[in-house]
Amino acid sequence: MSTTYLEAIRQGLWEEMERDPNVFLLGEDIGVYGGAFKVTAGFFEHFGEKRVVDTPISEAAIVGASIGAGLMGLRPVAEMQFADFISCGFDQIVNFAAKCRYRWGASVPMVVRAPSGGGIHGGPYHSQNPEMWFVRTPGLKVVAPATAYDAKGLIKSAIRDNDPVIYFEHKGLYRRIKEDLPAEEYTVPIGLAKVVREGRDLSIITYGAMVWVALEAAEKLSAEGASVEVVDLRTLLPLDRETVCASVKKTSKALLLHEDTRTGGMAGELAASISESVFDYLDAPILRVTAPDTPVPYSPPLEDAFLPNAEKVVEKARWLLRY
Amino acid sequence: MSAIRAFPPLSSDRAGGQAELAHTCLYYMALMRELEDRIERKLYRQGKIVGGVYVGRGQEAIPVGTALLAGEDDVLLPAHRDMAAFLIRGIPAGRILAQYMGRVDGPTRGREGNMHMGDMKLNLVSIISALAATVPVAAGCALALRYQGKNGVAFSYFGDGATSRGDWHEGVNFASVQKLPVVFICNNNQYAYSTPLSAQMACANVADRGPAYNMPAEIVDGNDVFAVHAATQRAVAHARAGLGPYLLECKTFRMTGHSAHDAAHYVPSGMFDEWGKLDPITRCEARMLEEGWAGAGEFEHLRAAIRQEVDDAVAWAEKSPYPDPATLLDDVYESPQ
Ligand SMILES: Cc1ncc(C[n+]2csc(CCOP(=O)(O)OP(=O)(O)O)c2C)c(N)n1
Ligand SMILES: [Mg+2]
């Protein structure tokens, strides 16, 4: 039976809670209600109020309490109702959790789940992709799965990790994608990108929901005779520069794609890494397809114009392929 | 958790209980005073301490009167003027000095300065600079204690100014809603840097914030170590009994500038003199003489012993090497990336 991205996250959480009594959940409306997106529906009934903690609307307290519990040896998984509100707990994440190990040798095994991304007409405060706020913070790990397989494998790895992990789950993928998952237990290692489509002529490097946009574009381009490789970063911090650079070395052309806005986005870091390591192999400038530097607009024509899509990717890719 | 330090040996002729407690309190208050004096007035001025120095002169009764009540399962989250909490919990003076001097034998091996240190083996959580950030973390520690079936309490320390931060209110509210075993300990020294209490909050007391959270809040004479100790016993008993958090507002005065570089010209003249008369060490000694818990002359002996202890600690810390720059990249993550 095929499993949705949302169900994959549920399964990962459920299995880890069954496996390790130190794993518990906290967040707003996650208990009886099962969470704004129903990711934790049924957990309260099964695991009880001790392990599924409904909190006040206090993101700093949710993250802070997770840090405290993590320091004491538990494995909290905090839910932000929307990634957009993670900024209310920002200081706890970047100044407290991220720096404990370096400063005083303390482990903070904490996961913060952040439902992110646009395309659902959520407007400026229910659509953002705030991953780079955290990718800029040494001491954190940041993951952004694109597939149901990775969603499950990465939530399990995140929970088992002894460093704080920010887990971006794309709302637009929750019920849109599904696949058959292995019956047996598996995890996906943090820190490893994956080539999700092999090609020779051009590398599209991306993550999250944009992986599907890249694959759609690659399919269209293949009808035109181009062989496009797609790299899914999966983890944004620590960044798997090796896989990225190996792909570009092979194809000699790089198109960097993300749903996040342009300036200071992941593409800039990737471009610098590529030019530092494999400049000699490049046959064309490195190009970006990203959202523009604006808040995420609400009205459908505006949001459509804001979001990258396969057409925008194909256009840039054609230019690169001709170069 | 065997590293928690035993109290200094007491002479056998002392009437137990209160007398013993008084001697222990006096020792830690005097040690904190001597260490901080040495740090602020000597090592800092000699350029041996390069970073910020924030001392708790005049406030020693607060960390001492509270932290002495923390057992092994309890968790402490001391703030920047609570040095005695570290001493009581078992961080020796030499290591504190090494921390200030950026040496490798400080608890953070040169990554941090002043009171920014902790050790989970001692259930001692390091503050971060952002004020009140440890308040929700304390709630999380308390949640974990309950989760783990331990009877421990979290001791959450902060100043009056910190209670204006959202993190403070979020943390206190969460602890109250969850009825978590936290003792919130405010040192109300009436200033936050240059900002007096009246510009910090519209209520007269930090304790006035308690009822909003349905949390008992007690105002304590923060310069009377015995009063602080007794109030902490009530607070801890309440929290341990599963009745939820308890707020102690310890009224005191910051007998220095905000930090070693601040001459505190904004403090109205006379306040230092007025509060100097309420010095917690002097008051403790007076009480001890009055109760017959100590004889005259004993205190000079103690001070000499403490001066020696601090001399030795300084010498030890100065011998500690600076960290090797090759360790710069270590420990950002559990395993190298
Ligand atoms: C969030 C935040 N803002 C500003 C500062 C700078 N700062 C450090 S200590 C301090 C005053 C703190 O006052 P209080 O909480 O009363 O503690 P006290 O120093 O008086 O013990 C300020 C403003 C800080 N550390 N954190
Ligand atoms: Mg103050």
XYZ file of C-alpha atoms and ligand atoms in Angstrom:
687
model
C 0.000 0.000 0.000
C 1.311 3.366 -1.008
C 2.248 5.783 1.797
C 1.846 9.559 1.666
C 4.571 11.967 2.777
C 2.440 12.884 5.795
C 1.819 9.258 6.697
C 5.540 8.589 6.351
C 6.318 11.252 8.963
C 3.649 9.745 11.233
C 5.115 6.297 10.833
C 8.598 7.540 11.630
C 7.414 9.329 14.762
C 5.296 6.366 15.846
C 8.057 3.810 15.382
C 10.573 5.933 17.270
C 8.122 6.437 20.136
C 7.494 2.701 20.286
C 11.223 2.014 20.163
C 12.451 4.552 22.711
C 10.437 5.612 25.781
C 12.496 8.799 25.989
C 10.959 10.135 22.784
C 8.011 12.465 23.374
C 6.120 15.118 21.450
C 5.156 18.650 22.367
C 3.414 21.428 20.525
C 0.209 23.317 20.009
C -2.974 21.307 19.400
C -1.031 18.108 18.778
C -2.805 16.009 21.408
C -6.551 15.429 21.306
C -6.828 17.407 18.074
C -3.928 15.592 16.421
C -2.141 18.661 15.094
C -3.103 21.330 12.582
C -2.201 18.941 9.752
C -3.134 15.770 11.653
C 0.418 14.496 11.639
C -0.014 13.311 15.228
C -3.636 12.167 15.024
C -4.083 9.109 17.231
C -0.829 9.589 19.121
C -2.447 11.039 22.223
C -4.866 8.120 22.456
C -2.079 5.596 22.091
C 0.839 7.159 23.963
C -1.036 9.276 26.508
C -0.639 12.826 27.779
C 2.779 12.235 29.251
C 4.276 11.633 25.822
C 2.073 13.891 23.728
C 2.120 17.266 25.438
C -0.246 20.029 24.362
C 1.350 23.373 25.072
C 0.241 26.983 25.317
C 0.931 29.175 22.266
C 4.497 29.749 23.320
C 7.061 28.834 20.707
C 9.962 29.995 22.872
C 8.671 27.792 25.688
C 8.110 24.849 23.352
C 11.682 25.033 22.105
C 13.108 26.008 25.497
C 11.339 23.151 27.255
C 12.590 20.808 24.540
C 16.119 21.979 25.201
C 15.729 21.419 28.936
C 14.255 17.972 28.413
C 16.954 17.133 25.879
C 19.696 18.203 28.285
C 18.160 15.831 30.830
C 18.390 12.883 28.459
C 14.955 12.836 26.832
C 14.378 13.068 23.075
C 11.749 15.744 22.510
C 10.147 16.308 19.126
C 8.602 19.765 19.029
C 6.027 20.749 16.456
C 5.785 24.288 15.171
C 2.235 24.650 13.920
C 3.687 26.421 10.876
C 7.355 26.979 10.077
C 6.493 30.673 9.861
C 6.145 30.821 13.656
C 9.520 29.280 14.334
C 10.836 32.846 14.514
C 9.039 33.178 17.874
C 11.361 30.465 19.198
C 14.354 31.613 17.190
C 16.628 32.669 20.038
C 16.122 29.371 21.841
C 17.131 27.493 18.697
C 20.072 29.532 17.445
C 21.488 30.845 20.706
C 20.617 28.104 23.141
C 20.278 24.730 21.444
C 22.823 25.265 18.686
C 25.629 26.383 20.965
C 25.381 24.094 23.999
C 27.788 21.455 22.769
C 30.425 23.889 21.587
C 30.189 26.107 24.652
C 29.932 23.605 27.451
C 29.869 20.148 25.987
C 26.173 19.472 26.525
C 24.069 17.422 24.112
C 20.697 18.753 23.040
C 18.998 15.878 21.238
C 15.963 17.786 20.045
C 13.956 17.811 16.851
C 11.906 20.808 15.785
C 9.392 19.922 13.089
C 8.501 22.860 10.885
C 5.737 22.570 8.262
C 6.969 24.908 5.561
C 6.417 25.966 1.998
C 3.936 27.607 -0.298
C 1.536 26.656 -3.037
C -1.372 26.282 -0.638
C -2.552 29.907 -0.738
C -1.434 30.373 2.836
C -0.241 33.944 2.369
C 2.775 35.607 3.956
C 2.566 33.771 7.305
C 1.664 30.233 6.336
C 3.944 29.676 3.349
C 7.507 30.568 4.191
C 10.699 28.595 3.778
C 12.840 29.876 6.637
C 15.536 27.206 6.400
C 18.423 29.558 5.757
C 17.964 31.254 9.146
C 19.124 27.951 10.566
C 21.549 26.851 7.898
C 23.500 29.959 8.969
C 23.810 28.539 12.472
C 26.672 26.159 13.226
C 25.617 23.498 15.710
C 22.227 22.856 14.132
C 21.386 20.225 11.591
C 18.763 21.084 9.009
C 16.924 18.551 6.872
C 14.236 19.005 4.211
C 12.953 15.730 2.789
C 11.266 15.618 -0.619
C 9.958 12.057 -0.676
C 7.918 9.877 1.628
C 10.859 7.497 1.909
C 13.207 10.263 3.036
C 10.556 11.884 5.220
C 10.308 8.725 7.269
C 13.985 7.862 7.232
C 15.088 11.366 8.136
C 12.624 11.899 10.988
C 13.934 8.685 12.516
C 17.551 9.757 12.106
C 16.739 13.215 13.443
C 15.205 11.742 16.588
C 18.221 9.505 17.156
C 20.717 12.304 16.554
C 22.398 13.822 19.597
C 22.477 17.301 18.057
C 19.486 19.594 17.517
C 17.799 19.012 14.170
C 15.366 21.319 12.393
C 13.115 19.179 10.233
C 11.376 21.067 7.427
C 8.381 19.169 6.110
C 6.756 20.667 3.046
C 3.031 21.198 3.512
C 2.405 20.967 -0.216
C 3.792 17.442 -0.254
C 1.820 16.108 2.725
C -0.934 14.438 0.746
C 0.239 15.046 -2.800
C 2.965 12.441 -3.092
C 3.023 8.803 -2.103
C 5.153 5.761 -2.655
C 5.576 2.206 -1.418
C 7.786 2.138 1.639
C 9.840 -0.852 2.750
C 8.097 -3.037 5.288
C 11.307 -3.391 7.244
C 12.840 -0.718 9.443
C 15.177 1.809 7.810
C 16.691 5.226 8.407
C 18.143 7.829 6.052
C 21.452 9.295 7.180
C 21.630 13.030 7.859
C 24.229 14.807 5.735
C 23.889 12.860 2.507
C 22.462 14.245 -0.725
C 21.097 11.924 -3.367
C 21.151 11.857 -7.146
C 17.488 11.230 -7.865
C 17.803 11.281 -11.643
C 20.970 10.563 -13.552
C 22.000 12.729 -16.483
C 24.976 13.935 -18.501
C 24.274 17.459 -19.750
C 23.158 19.534 -16.785
C 22.772 19.224 -13.017
C 19.754 20.679 -11.255
C 20.528 20.915 -7.551
C 17.571 21.414 -5.283
C 15.627 20.170 -2.235
C 12.177 19.907 -0.722
C 9.147 20.336 -2.958
C 11.338 21.708 -5.744
C 12.750 18.236 -6.322
C 9.428 17.414 -7.991
C 9.608 20.566 -10.079
C 13.123 19.644 -11.150
C 12.043 16.128 -12.101
C 9.139 17.482 -14.132
C 11.485 19.879 -15.926
C 14.019 17.106 -16.525
C 11.299 14.988 -18.103
C 10.277 17.803 -20.459
C 13.900 18.457 -21.380
C 14.521 14.805 -22.075
C 11.805 14.994 -24.749
C 14.045 17.638 -26.323
C 17.005 15.289 -26.182
C 18.724 16.691 -23.067
C 19.984 14.448 -20.306
C 19.416 16.216 -16.988
C 20.671 15.092 -13.599
C 18.739 16.026 -10.460
C 20.417 16.176 -7.069
C 18.203 16.245 -3.965
C 20.181 17.765 -1.085
C 17.888 16.195 1.559
C 20.091 17.683 4.307
C 20.910 21.401 4.140
C 23.274 21.488 7.114
C 25.761 19.885 7.142
C 25.799 20.297 3.387
C 26.918 17.399 1.195
C 29.147 19.442 -1.088
C 30.829 16.285 -2.328
C 27.754 14.878 -4.046
C 26.896 18.291 -5.476
C 30.368 18.888 -6.857
C 30.666 15.342 -8.222
C 27.479 15.879 -10.194
C 28.610 19.224 -11.597
C 32.007 17.795 -12.428
C 30.208 15.171 -14.500
C 27.713 17.440 -16.286
C 29.731 20.706 -16.331
C 26.591 22.800 -15.944
C 24.718 23.731 -12.782
C 21.218 25.062 -12.274
C 20.394 25.798 -8.654
C 16.752 25.717 -7.651
C 14.894 26.568 -4.465
C 11.489 27.730 -3.311
C 13.080 30.033 -0.749
C 13.748 33.623 -1.769
C 16.819 34.553 -3.730
C 19.247 36.678 -1.722
C 21.089 34.680 0.885
C 19.391 31.490 -0.277
C 21.012 28.083 -0.484
C 21.855 28.686 -4.157
C 24.444 31.287 -3.236
C 26.269 28.870 -0.955
C 26.094 26.120 -3.565
C 27.423 28.424 -6.284
C 30.376 29.421 -4.130
C 31.105 25.795 -3.238
C 30.935 24.713 -6.874
C 33.222 27.462 -8.064
C 35.704 26.788 -5.266
C 35.904 23.068 -6.019
C 35.070 22.349 -9.663
C 35.406 25.672 -11.469
C 37.681 24.095 -14.062
C 34.939 21.684 -15.076
C 32.281 24.326 -15.651
C 31.203 24.997 -19.231
C 28.673 27.696 -18.383
C 27.776 30.210 -15.694
C 25.987 28.858 -12.662
C 22.323 29.871 -12.813
C 19.603 30.129 -10.188
C 15.862 29.643 -10.218
C 14.376 30.818 -6.932
C 11.472 32.777 -5.548
C 12.032 36.519 -5.836
C 12.962 38.656 -2.840
C 9.426 39.350 -1.642
C 7.144 38.031 1.092
C 4.953 35.164 -0.081
C 1.792 36.716 -1.584
C -1.685 35.312 -1.056
C -3.665 35.815 -4.271
C -3.255 32.887 -6.703
C -1.838 34.833 -9.689
C 0.685 36.519 -7.394
C 1.676 33.308 -5.652
C 2.001 31.492 -8.981
C 4.302 34.246 -10.170
C 6.280 33.985 -6.939
C 6.865 30.234 -6.908
C 9.411 28.551 -9.140
C 7.849 25.993 -11.476
C 8.869 23.594 -14.228
C 8.414 26.211 -16.977
C 10.794 28.620 -15.283
C 13.289 25.837 -14.768
C 13.012 24.598 -18.360
C 13.599 28.097 -19.704
C 16.813 28.584 -17.726
C 17.911 25.026 -18.442
C 17.500 25.480 -22.190
C 19.678 28.577 -22.052
C 22.328 26.640 -20.146
C 22.124 23.641 -22.459
C 22.646 25.891 -25.497
C 25.559 27.719 -23.891
C 26.803 12.257 40.063
C 29.393 11.774 42.737
C 31.236 15.000 42.058
C 29.024 17.217 44.198
C 31.368 18.651 46.712
C 30.978 18.014 50.392
C 30.730 21.083 52.573
C 33.974 22.229 54.152
C 34.785 20.319 57.332
C 33.278 21.780 60.442
C 34.808 21.766 63.883
C 33.170 19.229 66.141
C 32.324 21.529 69.029
C 29.591 23.294 67.101
C 25.968 22.872 68.002
C 24.628 21.038 64.906
C 21.831 22.219 62.620
C 21.624 25.979 62.406
C 25.201 26.612 63.468
C 26.554 24.242 60.893
C 24.362 25.779 58.235
C 25.521 29.257 59.251
C 29.160 28.307 58.893
C 28.539 26.747 55.508
C 26.622 29.796 54.311
C 29.291 32.143 55.569
C 32.035 30.144 53.920
C 30.405 30.190 50.492
C 29.369 33.839 50.694
C 32.857 34.873 51.754
C 34.488 32.698 49.112
C 32.294 34.172 46.407
C 33.054 37.690 47.631
C 36.792 37.105 47.718
C 36.844 35.404 44.316
C 34.789 38.114 42.666
C 36.802 40.886 44.316
C 39.934 39.283 43.008
C 38.407 38.939 39.555
C 36.937 42.418 39.311
C 39.463 44.495 41.213
C 42.656 42.718 40.412
C 42.753 40.261 37.539
C 40.464 42.347 35.329
C 42.429 45.522 35.989
C 45.671 43.669 35.348
C 44.342 42.719 31.931
C 44.361 39.022 32.803
C 40.638 38.820 32.164
C 39.796 40.130 28.734
C 36.002 39.785 28.664
C 33.008 40.962 30.647
C 32.909 40.764 34.445
C 29.535 40.896 36.234
C 29.727 40.290 39.932
C 27.173 39.600 42.630
C 28.677 41.711 45.397
C 26.042 42.228 48.047
C 23.839 39.483 46.603
C 25.756 36.437 47.802
C 23.014 35.301 50.184
C 20.767 34.470 47.237
C 22.794 31.803 45.424
C 24.056 30.471 48.758
C 20.734 30.311 50.605
C 19.073 28.612 47.655
C 21.692 26.320 46.118
C 22.571 24.711 49.446
C 19.129 23.135 49.320
C 19.607 21.501 45.945
C 20.025 17.742 46.074
C 21.600 15.497 43.479
C 18.446 15.110 41.410
C 17.748 18.822 41.392
C 18.839 20.925 38.434
C 20.324 24.397 38.770
C 20.262 27.111 36.119
C 22.196 29.958 37.748
C 22.368 33.466 36.291
C 25.333 35.795 35.897
C 25.570 36.954 39.523
C 25.168 33.533 41.116
C 28.765 32.352 41.350
C 28.234 30.596 44.673
C 25.797 28.183 43.018
C 28.687 26.856 40.938
C 30.974 26.586 43.953
C 28.332 24.763 45.948
C 27.598 22.430 43.077
C 31.247 21.445 42.921
C 33.039 23.651 40.386
C 36.266 24.603 42.174
C 37.466 28.209 42.365
C 40.482 27.467 40.182
C 38.337 26.286 37.318
C 36.125 29.358 37.583
C 39.224 31.550 37.389
C 40.545 29.548 34.439
C 37.206 30.192 32.722
C 37.508 33.946 33.289
C 41.056 33.910 31.995
C 40.132 31.958 28.867
C 42.193 28.937 29.848
C 41.709 25.361 28.839
C 40.873 24.206 32.380
C 37.807 26.394 32.628
C 34.612 24.341 32.375
C 34.116 25.562 28.797
C 37.767 25.154 27.768
C 38.036 28.725 26.591
C 34.842 28.823 24.585
C 33.029 31.023 27.090
C 33.672 33.617 29.779
C 32.345 34.617 33.189
C 29.409 32.639 34.590
C 28.502 31.080 31.241
C 29.246 27.527 32.207
C 27.560 24.304 33.115
C 28.039 20.592 33.490
C 25.166 18.157 33.095
C 27.040 15.627 35.242
C 26.363 18.097 38.064
C 22.856 18.948 36.801
C 24.134 22.447 36.207
C 22.851 24.206 33.085
C 24.741 27.078 31.495
C 22.912 30.321 30.870
C 23.182 32.022 27.539
C 23.565 35.789 27.353
C 19.996 36.383 26.233
C 18.288 37.114 29.529
C 15.520 34.773 30.737
C 16.273 32.203 28.036
C 16.931 29.638 30.766
C 13.438 30.071 32.196
C 11.631 27.878 29.635
C 14.645 25.575 29.654
C 14.189 25.172 33.413
C 10.577 24.208 32.743
C 11.829 21.567 30.306
C 14.294 20.224 32.873
C 11.448 19.972 35.377
C 9.256 18.260 32.799
C 12.037 15.726 32.256
C 12.427 15.131 35.999
C 8.742 14.344 36.287
C 8.844 12.254 33.106
C 11.737 10.248 34.520
C 9.902 9.695 37.789
C 12.465 11.648 39.791
C 11.528 13.855 42.655
C 13.842 16.654 41.567
C 13.201 20.364 41.291
C 14.625 22.888 38.829
C 16.132 26.040 40.355
C 15.694 28.829 37.820
C 17.665 32.025 38.523
C 17.289 35.476 36.946
C 17.310 39.181 37.700
C 14.484 41.692 37.913
C 15.119 42.959 34.395
C 14.889 39.493 32.897
C 11.269 39.238 34.011
C 10.325 41.698 31.265
C 11.267 39.239 28.546
C 8.724 37.144 26.698
C 10.749 34.014 27.369
C 10.276 34.593 31.089
C 6.506 34.789 30.772
C 6.312 31.861 28.360
C 8.457 29.717 30.613
C 6.633 30.617 33.818
C 3.247 30.145 32.177
C 4.211 26.765 30.758
C 5.538 25.631 34.145
C 2.318 26.794 35.820
C -0.018 25.184 33.302
C 1.924 21.943 33.567
C 2.362 22.263 37.354
C 6.059 21.635 36.961
C 8.475 21.465 39.894
C 10.360 24.716 39.352
C 11.511 27.227 41.932
C 11.897 30.589 40.233
C 14.482 32.673 42.045
C 14.633 36.358 41.262
C 17.436 38.506 42.520
C 15.727 41.859 42.532
C 18.746 44.118 42.809
C 16.622 47.044 41.606
C 18.629 47.682 38.497
C 19.025 46.115 35.109
C 22.199 47.686 33.792
C 21.238 51.379 34.224
C 17.476 50.801 34.186
C 15.760 51.097 37.575
C 12.867 48.870 38.484
C 10.315 51.636 37.911
C 11.275 51.761 34.243
C 11.278 47.981 33.999
C 7.810 47.137 35.268
C 4.610 48.869 36.276
C 4.086 46.706 39.335
C 5.970 47.329 42.558
C 7.312 43.821 43.011
C 8.366 40.978 40.776
C 6.252 38.815 43.085
C 3.192 40.720 41.873
C 3.557 38.775 38.656
C 2.900 35.500 40.481
C -0.911 35.672 40.747
C -1.235 36.027 36.966
C 0.156 32.513 36.772
C -1.688 31.202 39.804
C 1.750 30.716 41.308
C 2.651 31.391 44.937
C 5.140 34.232 45.113
C 7.048 35.220 48.200
C 9.066 38.338 48.898
C 12.244 37.575 50.790
C 14.959 39.687 52.389
C 17.630 38.748 49.880
C 20.420 40.013 52.104
C 19.563 37.617 54.912
C 20.925 34.227 54.026
C 18.821 32.514 56.685
C 15.639 34.092 55.361
C 16.556 33.053 51.828
C 17.298 29.535 53.001
C 14.026 29.235 54.920
C 11.969 30.594 52.031
C 13.696 28.226 49.631
C 12.744 25.326 51.873
C 9.097 26.358 51.566
C 9.406 26.815 47.823
C 11.147 23.506 47.265
C 8.655 21.647 49.456
C 5.813 23.108 47.398
C 7.422 22.202 44.074
C 8.480 18.736 45.210
C 4.977 17.992 46.416
C 3.771 18.359 42.835
C 1.931 21.608 43.534
C 3.636 23.478 40.708
C 6.153 26.285 40.500
C 6.927 28.830 43.230
C 8.424 32.278 42.845
C 10.899 33.752 45.304
C 11.624 37.428 44.930
C 14.807 38.153 46.839
C 15.100 41.895 47.436
C 18.670 43.017 47.309
C 20.938 45.620 45.799
C 23.695 45.436 43.228
C 26.663 46.859 45.132
C 28.636 47.524 41.953
C 28.069 48.854 38.490
C 26.443 46.560 35.990
C 29.860 45.279 35.018
C 33.454 46.041 35.767
C 33.500 48.919 33.283
C 30.414 50.642 34.700
C 30.845 53.234 37.462
C 27.054 53.331 38.059
C 26.803 57.133 38.253
C 23.093 56.708 37.588
C 22.517 55.186 41.028
C 21.274 57.917 43.398
C 23.893 58.862 45.937
C 23.385 57.259 49.276
C 21.982 53.998 47.994
C 25.292 52.191 48.163
C 25.806 53.406 51.737
C 22.301 52.494 52.738
C 22.541 48.999 51.306
C 26.109 48.590 52.480
C 24.715 48.533 56.010
C 22.698 45.482 55.022
C 25.653 43.510 53.729
C 24.716 39.816 53.841
C 28.117 38.659 55.069
C 28.269 41.176 57.903
C 24.710 40.319 58.870
C 25.433 36.604 58.842
C 28.441 37.108 61.087
C 26.484 39.303 63.484
C 23.762 36.698 63.739
C 26.306 33.970 64.359
C 27.878 35.891 67.221
C 24.488 36.735 68.652
C 23.349 33.116 68.565
C 26.674 31.871 69.882
C 27.281 29.868 66.713
C 30.736 31.344 66.371
C 33.249 33.102 68.555
C 34.859 36.460 67.870
C 38.130 35.982 66.021
C 36.840 33.003 64.079
C 35.861 35.158 61.140
C 39.312 36.619 60.636
C 40.622 33.090 60.572
C 38.058 32.116 57.938
C 38.883 35.142 55.792
C 42.579 34.297 55.899
C 41.872 30.711 54.896
C 39.706 31.901 52.008
C 42.348 34.388 50.848
C 44.781 31.504 50.782
C 42.310 29.307 48.887
C 41.844 32.021 46.285
C 45.593 32.704 46.049
C 46.123 29.030 45.326
C 43.269 28.985 42.836
C 44.677 31.987 40.973
C 48.092 30.376 40.814
C 46.546 27.151 39.537
C 44.470 28.945 36.906
C 47.416 31.006 35.710
C 49.322 27.795 35.090
C 46.519 26.454 32.930
C 47.372 26.795 29.246
C 45.373 28.693 26.677
C 43.403 26.432 24.348
C 45.136 25.250 21.206
C 43.755 27.064 18.138
C 43.708 23.651 16.469
C 40.654 22.846 18.637
C 38.665 25.726 17.111
C 36.495 23.461 14.980
C 35.922 20.750 17.576
C 32.574 19.967 19.183
C 30.241 21.931 16.962
C 28.575 18.533 16.509
C 28.865 15.242 18.311
C 30.894 13.801 15.472
C 33.029 15.797 13.047
C 31.148 16.680 9.870
C 17.908 39.641 25.732
C 19.014 40.482 26.262
N 18.971 41.824 26.096
C 19.960 42.589 26.595
C 21.029 42.036 27.251
C 22.156 42.915 27.806
N 22.129 42.858 29.276
C 22.942 42.025 29.961
S 22.650 42.027 31.604
C 21.456 43.218 31.440
C 20.702 43.677 32.649
C 20.091 42.529 33.375
O 19.325 42.966 34.430
P 18.685 41.959 35.452
O 17.896 40.923 34.737
O 17.967 42.746 36.475
O 19.925 41.196 36.070
P 21.111 41.835 36.930
O 22.223 42.097 35.977
O 20.626 43.073 37.560
O 21.473 40.770 37.912
C 21.302 43.578 30.110
C 20.341 44.580 29.620
C 21.049 40.637 27.361
N 22.063 40.002 27.941
N 20.035 39.893 26.873
Mg 18.728 43.485 38.233
